[in-house]
Short mmCIF file of C-alpha atoms in Angstrom, two decimals:
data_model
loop_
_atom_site.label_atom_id
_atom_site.label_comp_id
_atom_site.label_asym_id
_atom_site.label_seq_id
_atom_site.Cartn_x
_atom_site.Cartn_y
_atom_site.Cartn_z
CA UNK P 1 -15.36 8.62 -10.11
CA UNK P 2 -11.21 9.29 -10.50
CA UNK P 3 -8.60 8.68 -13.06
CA UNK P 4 -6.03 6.37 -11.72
CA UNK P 5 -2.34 5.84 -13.24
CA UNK P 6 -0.34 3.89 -12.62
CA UNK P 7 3.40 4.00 -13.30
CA UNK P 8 4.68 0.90 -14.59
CA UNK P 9 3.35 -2.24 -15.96
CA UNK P 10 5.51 -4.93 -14.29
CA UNK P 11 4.15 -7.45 -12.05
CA UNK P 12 3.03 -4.99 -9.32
CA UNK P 13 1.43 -2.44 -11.78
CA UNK P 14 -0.30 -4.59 -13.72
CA UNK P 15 -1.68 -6.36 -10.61
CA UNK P 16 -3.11 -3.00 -8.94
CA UNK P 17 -4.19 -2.42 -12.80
CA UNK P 18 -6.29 -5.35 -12.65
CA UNK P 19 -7.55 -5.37 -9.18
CA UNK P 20 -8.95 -1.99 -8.96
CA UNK P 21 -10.65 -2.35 -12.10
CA UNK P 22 -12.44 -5.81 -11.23
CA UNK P 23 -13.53 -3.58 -7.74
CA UNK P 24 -15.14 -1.10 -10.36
CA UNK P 25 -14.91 1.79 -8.18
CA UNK P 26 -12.95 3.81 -10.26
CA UNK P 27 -13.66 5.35 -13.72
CA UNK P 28 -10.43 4.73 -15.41
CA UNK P 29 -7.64 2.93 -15.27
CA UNK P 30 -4.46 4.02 -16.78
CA UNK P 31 -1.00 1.69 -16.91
CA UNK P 32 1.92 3.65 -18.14
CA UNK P 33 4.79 3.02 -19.43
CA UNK P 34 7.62 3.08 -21.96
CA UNK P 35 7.45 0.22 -23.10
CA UNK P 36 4.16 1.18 -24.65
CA UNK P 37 3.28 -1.91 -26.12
CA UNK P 38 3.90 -4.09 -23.24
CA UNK P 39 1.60 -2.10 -21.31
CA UNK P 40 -1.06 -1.51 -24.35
CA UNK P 41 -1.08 -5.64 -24.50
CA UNK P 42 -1.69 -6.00 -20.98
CA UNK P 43 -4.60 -3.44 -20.55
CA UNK P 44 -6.28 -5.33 -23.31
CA UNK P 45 -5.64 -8.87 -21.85
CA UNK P 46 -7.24 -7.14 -18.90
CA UNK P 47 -10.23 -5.68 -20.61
CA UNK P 48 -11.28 -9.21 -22.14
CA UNK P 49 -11.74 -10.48 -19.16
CA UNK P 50 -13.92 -7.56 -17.99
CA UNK P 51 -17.00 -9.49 -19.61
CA UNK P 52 -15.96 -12.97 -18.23
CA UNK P 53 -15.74 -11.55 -14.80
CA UNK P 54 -18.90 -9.03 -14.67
CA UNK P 55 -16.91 -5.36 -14.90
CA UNK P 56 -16.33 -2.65 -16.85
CA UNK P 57 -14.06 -0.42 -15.72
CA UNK P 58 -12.25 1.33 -18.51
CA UNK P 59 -8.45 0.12 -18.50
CA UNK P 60 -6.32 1.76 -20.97
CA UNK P 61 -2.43 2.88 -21.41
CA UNK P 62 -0.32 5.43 -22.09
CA UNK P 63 3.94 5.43 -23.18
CA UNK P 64 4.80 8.92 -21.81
CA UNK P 65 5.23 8.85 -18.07
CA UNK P 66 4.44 12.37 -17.60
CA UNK P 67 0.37 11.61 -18.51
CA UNK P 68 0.09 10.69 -15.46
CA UNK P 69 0.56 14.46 -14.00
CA UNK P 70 -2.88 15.11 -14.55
CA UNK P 71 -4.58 11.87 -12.86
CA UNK P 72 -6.75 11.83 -9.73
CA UNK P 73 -4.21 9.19 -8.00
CA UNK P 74 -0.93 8.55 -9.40
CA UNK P 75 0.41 5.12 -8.24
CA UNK P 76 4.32 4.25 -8.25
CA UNK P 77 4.39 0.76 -9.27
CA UNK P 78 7.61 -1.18 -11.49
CA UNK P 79 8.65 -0.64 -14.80
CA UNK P 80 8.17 -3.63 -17.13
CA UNK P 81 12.08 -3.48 -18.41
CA UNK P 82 13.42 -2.08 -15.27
CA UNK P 83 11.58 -3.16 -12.37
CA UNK P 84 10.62 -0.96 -9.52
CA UNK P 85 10.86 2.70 -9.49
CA UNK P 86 13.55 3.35 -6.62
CA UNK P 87 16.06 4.66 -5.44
CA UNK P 88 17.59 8.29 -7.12
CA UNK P 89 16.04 7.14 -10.78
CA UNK P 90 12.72 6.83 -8.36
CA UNK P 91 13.33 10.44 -7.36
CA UNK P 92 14.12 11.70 -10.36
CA UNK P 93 10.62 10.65 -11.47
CA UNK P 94 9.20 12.16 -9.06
CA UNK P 95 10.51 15.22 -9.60
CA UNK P 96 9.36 15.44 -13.12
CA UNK P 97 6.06 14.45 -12.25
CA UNK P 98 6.10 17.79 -9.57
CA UNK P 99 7.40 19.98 -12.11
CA UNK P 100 4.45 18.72 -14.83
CA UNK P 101 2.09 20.17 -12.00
CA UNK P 102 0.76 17.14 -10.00
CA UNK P 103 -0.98 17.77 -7.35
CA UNK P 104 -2.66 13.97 -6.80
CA UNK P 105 -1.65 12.24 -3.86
CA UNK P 106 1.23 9.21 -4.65
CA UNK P 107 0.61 5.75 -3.59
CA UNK P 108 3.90 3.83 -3.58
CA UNK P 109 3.33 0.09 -4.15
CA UNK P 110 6.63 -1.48 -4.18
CA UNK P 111 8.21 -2.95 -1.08
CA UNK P 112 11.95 -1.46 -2.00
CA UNK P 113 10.01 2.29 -2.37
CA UNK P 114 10.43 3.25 1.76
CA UNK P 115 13.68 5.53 0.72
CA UNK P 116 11.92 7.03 -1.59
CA UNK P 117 9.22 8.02 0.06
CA UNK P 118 11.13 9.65 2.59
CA UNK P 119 12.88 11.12 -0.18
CA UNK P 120 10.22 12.41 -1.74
CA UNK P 121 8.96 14.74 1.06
CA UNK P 122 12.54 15.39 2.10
CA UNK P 123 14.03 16.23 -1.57
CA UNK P 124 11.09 16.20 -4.04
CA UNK P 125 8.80 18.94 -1.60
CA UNK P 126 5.94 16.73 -1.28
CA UNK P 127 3.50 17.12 1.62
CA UNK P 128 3.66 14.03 4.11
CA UNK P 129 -0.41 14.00 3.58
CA UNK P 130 -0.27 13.34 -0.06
CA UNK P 131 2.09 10.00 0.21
CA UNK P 132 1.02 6.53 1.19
CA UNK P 133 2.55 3.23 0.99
CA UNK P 134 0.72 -0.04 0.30
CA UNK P 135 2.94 -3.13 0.02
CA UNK P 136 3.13 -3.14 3.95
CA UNK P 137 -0.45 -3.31 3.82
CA UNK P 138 -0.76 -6.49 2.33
CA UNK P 139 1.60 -7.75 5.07
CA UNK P 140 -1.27 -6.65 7.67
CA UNK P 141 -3.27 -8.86 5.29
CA UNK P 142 -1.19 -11.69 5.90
CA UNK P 143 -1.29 -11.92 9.55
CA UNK P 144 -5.16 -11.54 9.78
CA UNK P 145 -5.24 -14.25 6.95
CA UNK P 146 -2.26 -16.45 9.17
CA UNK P 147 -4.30 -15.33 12.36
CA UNK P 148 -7.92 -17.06 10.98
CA UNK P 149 -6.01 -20.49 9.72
CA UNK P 150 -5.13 -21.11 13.75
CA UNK P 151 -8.91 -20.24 14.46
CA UNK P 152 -10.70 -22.42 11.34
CA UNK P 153 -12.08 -19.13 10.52
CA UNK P 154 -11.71 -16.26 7.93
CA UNK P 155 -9.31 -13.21 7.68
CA UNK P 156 -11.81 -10.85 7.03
CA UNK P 157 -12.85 -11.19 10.63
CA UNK P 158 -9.42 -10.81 12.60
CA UNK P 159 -8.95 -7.23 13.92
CA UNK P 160 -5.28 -6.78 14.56
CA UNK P 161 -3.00 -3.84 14.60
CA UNK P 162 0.03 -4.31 12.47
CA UNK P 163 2.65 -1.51 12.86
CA UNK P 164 6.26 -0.50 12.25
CA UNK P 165 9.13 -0.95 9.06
CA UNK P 166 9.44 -3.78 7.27
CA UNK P 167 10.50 -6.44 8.23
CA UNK P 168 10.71 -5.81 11.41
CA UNK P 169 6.69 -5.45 12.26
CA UNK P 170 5.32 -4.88 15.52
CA UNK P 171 2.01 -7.34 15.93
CA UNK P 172 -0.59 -6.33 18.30
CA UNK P 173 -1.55 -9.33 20.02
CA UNK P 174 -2.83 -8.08 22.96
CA UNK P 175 -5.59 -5.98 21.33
CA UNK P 176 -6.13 -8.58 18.14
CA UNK P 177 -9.86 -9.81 18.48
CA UNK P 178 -11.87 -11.96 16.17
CA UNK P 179 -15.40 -11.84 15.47
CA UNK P 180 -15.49 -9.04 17.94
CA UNK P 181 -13.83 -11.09 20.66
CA UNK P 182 -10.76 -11.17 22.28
CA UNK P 183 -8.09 -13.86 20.29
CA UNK P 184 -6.38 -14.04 24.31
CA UNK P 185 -6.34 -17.68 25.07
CA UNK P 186 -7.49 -18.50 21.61
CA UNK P 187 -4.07 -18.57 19.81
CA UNK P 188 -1.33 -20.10 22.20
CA UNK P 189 1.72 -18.02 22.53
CA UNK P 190 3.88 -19.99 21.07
CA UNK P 191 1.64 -19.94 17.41
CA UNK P 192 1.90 -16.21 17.86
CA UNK P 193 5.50 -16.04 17.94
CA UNK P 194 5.41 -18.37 15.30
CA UNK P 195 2.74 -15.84 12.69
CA UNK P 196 5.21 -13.30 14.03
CA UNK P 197 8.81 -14.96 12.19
CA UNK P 198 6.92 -16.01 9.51
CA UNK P 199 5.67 -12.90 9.22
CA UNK P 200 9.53 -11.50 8.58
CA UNK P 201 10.36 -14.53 5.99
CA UNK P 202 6.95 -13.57 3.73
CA UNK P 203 8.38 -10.16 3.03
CA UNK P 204 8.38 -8.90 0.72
CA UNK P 205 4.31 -9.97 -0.50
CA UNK P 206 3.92 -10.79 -3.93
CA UNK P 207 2.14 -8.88 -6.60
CA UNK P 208 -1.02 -9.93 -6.42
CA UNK P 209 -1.61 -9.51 -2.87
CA UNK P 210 0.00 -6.03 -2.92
CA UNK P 211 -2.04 -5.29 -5.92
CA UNK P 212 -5.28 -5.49 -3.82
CA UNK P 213 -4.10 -3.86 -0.77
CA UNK P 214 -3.04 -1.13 -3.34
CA UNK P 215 -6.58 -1.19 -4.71
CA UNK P 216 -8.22 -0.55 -1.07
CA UNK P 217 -5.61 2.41 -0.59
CA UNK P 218 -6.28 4.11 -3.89
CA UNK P 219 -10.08 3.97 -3.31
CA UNK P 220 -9.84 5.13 0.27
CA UNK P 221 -7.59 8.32 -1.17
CA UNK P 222 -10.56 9.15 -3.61
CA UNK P 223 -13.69 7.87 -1.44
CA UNK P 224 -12.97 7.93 1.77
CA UNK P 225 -12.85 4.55 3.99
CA UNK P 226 -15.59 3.44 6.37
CA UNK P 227 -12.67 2.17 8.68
CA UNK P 228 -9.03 2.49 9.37
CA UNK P 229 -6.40 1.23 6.65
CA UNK P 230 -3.10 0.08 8.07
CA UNK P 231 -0.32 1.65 5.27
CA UNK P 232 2.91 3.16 5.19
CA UNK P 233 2.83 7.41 5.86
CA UNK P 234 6.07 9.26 6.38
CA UNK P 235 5.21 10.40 10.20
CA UNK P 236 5.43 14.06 10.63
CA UNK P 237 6.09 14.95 14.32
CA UNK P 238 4.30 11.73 15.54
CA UNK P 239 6.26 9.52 18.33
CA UNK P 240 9.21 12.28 18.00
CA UNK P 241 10.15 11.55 14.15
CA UNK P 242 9.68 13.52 11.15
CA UNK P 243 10.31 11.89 7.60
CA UNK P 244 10.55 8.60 8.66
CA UNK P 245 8.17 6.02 6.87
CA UNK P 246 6.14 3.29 8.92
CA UNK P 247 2.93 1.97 8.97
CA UNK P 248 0.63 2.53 11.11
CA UNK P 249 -3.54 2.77 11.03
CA UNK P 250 -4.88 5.46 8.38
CA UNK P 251 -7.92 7.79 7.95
CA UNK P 252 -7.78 8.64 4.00
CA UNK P 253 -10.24 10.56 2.11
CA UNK P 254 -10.37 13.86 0.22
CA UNK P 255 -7.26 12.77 -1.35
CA UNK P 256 -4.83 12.83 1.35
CA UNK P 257 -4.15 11.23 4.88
CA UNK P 258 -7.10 13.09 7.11
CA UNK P 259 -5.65 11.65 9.93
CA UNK P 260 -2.85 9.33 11.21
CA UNK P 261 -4.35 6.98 13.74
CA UNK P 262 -2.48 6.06 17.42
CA UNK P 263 -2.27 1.74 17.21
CA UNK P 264 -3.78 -0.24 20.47
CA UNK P 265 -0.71 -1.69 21.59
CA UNK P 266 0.77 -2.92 25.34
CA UNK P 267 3.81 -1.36 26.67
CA UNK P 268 5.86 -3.89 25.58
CA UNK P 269 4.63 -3.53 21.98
CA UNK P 270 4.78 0.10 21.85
CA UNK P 271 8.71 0.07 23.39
CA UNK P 272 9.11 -2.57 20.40
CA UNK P 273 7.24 0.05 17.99
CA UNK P 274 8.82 2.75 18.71
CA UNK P 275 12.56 0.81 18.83
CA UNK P 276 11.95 -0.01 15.80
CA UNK P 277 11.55 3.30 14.48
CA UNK P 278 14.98 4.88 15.99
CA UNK P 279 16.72 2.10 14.11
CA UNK P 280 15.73 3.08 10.94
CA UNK P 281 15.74 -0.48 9.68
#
């Protein structure tokens, strides 16, 4: 069982807070911040409703952002006061985190945080394999949950491959399946092009739902997943780019990316893919 901090106890933080400890796969969760209090009041809203909700996962919190040099899985969420860590003030925590001696891999869980990913391998010397992003993955979420309202049926069924930069997303249809079978001729065309512009207008997700894909991530870092998890990884040679961020199907475990996984896309998808990559966008 791992230590998990998380950096920040805005909306996003306090939402991956909350969600991995109601999973209870985890034996502690931390929420930092500097705004101590904030984040001390929210870890004990959190822990009332640990008996109300059947788990007991240990959520506490800490004021000095280095602490979190020393956790299993260090997440980089949004300050309450400040918002999102981005941008060069994102870096520069970053930095001080490397310097304290982390060696825990970094999940990035804001949807502005792509830059600084790439930055942070670029600039801040962090392996490629140690970095994930998980607000894209709740945008994967979205299209298997869009995906099962056309069907009457449930997201958790939909198998669909969900790759590229936000917003721009590439959508598997052709290989999409639910229950096992093929969605072709279940979802008309036109309701697919439809999941795929709404798609670009729900971007960025909101907390909660990026608090639970975050959840998934962090437990697949320290666990190891039974299946592929679509995130962001800063692509290192793959498709002809190195440092660029996009998601695309993951194999985590032992704390790191094991391995990153080629999508099942047509032609056509795969030109729009990889298009979308040179663009940078």
């Amino acid at each position: 069982m791992s230590v998990i901090s998380i950096l920040g106890a805005g909306e996003i933080g306090a939402a991956t807070a909350y969600a991995l400890a109601r999973r209870s796969r985890v034996r502690d969760v931390r929420l930092v911040d500097t705004a101590a209090n904030v984040a001390a009041g929210k870890a004990l809203d959190m822990r009332q409703s640990g008996p109300i909700e059947h788990f007991d996962t240990p959520i506490t919190s800490r004021g000095d952002l280095l602490d979190a040099a020393n956790a299993d899985v260090i997440v980089i969420a949004d300050a309450f006061a400040e918002g999102e860590w981005e941008g060069e003030r994102g870096l520069a925590l970053i930095k001080q985190l490397i310097r304290a001696g982390t060696t825990a891999p970094i999940v990035f869980a804001g949807p502005k945080q792509v830059w600084l990913m790439e930055a942070a391998v670029r600039e801040g010397g962090v392996a490629a394999g140690r970095i994930v992003g998980s607000a894209a993955s709740a945008a994967h979420s979205a299209v298997r949950a869009l995906a099962a309202l056309e069907l009457n049926g449930s997201g958790v069924d939909v198998s669909i491959p969900v790759v590229g930069r936000a917003p721009g997303f590439t959508i598997g249809w052709t290989s999409a399946a639910f229950g096992g079978s093929s969605l072709a001729g279940q979802i008309p065309p036109h309701r697919m092009l439809a999941i795929s512009d709404l798609l670009k207008k729900m971007w960025p997700p909101k907390p909660q739902a990026i608090g639970a894909a975050t959840a998934v991530i962090v437990e697949g870092l320290v666990t190891g997943s039974r299946r592929h998890l679509y995130a962001t990884t800063v692509l290192d040679g793959e498709y002809g780019e190195r440092g660029v961020a996009t998601m695309v199907p993951l194999e985590l475990g032992d704390r790191k990316i094991l391995r990153r996984i080629e999508p099942s896309l047509s032609t056509q998808e795969r030109v729009e893919f990889l298009n979308g990559l040179s663009r940078k966008n």
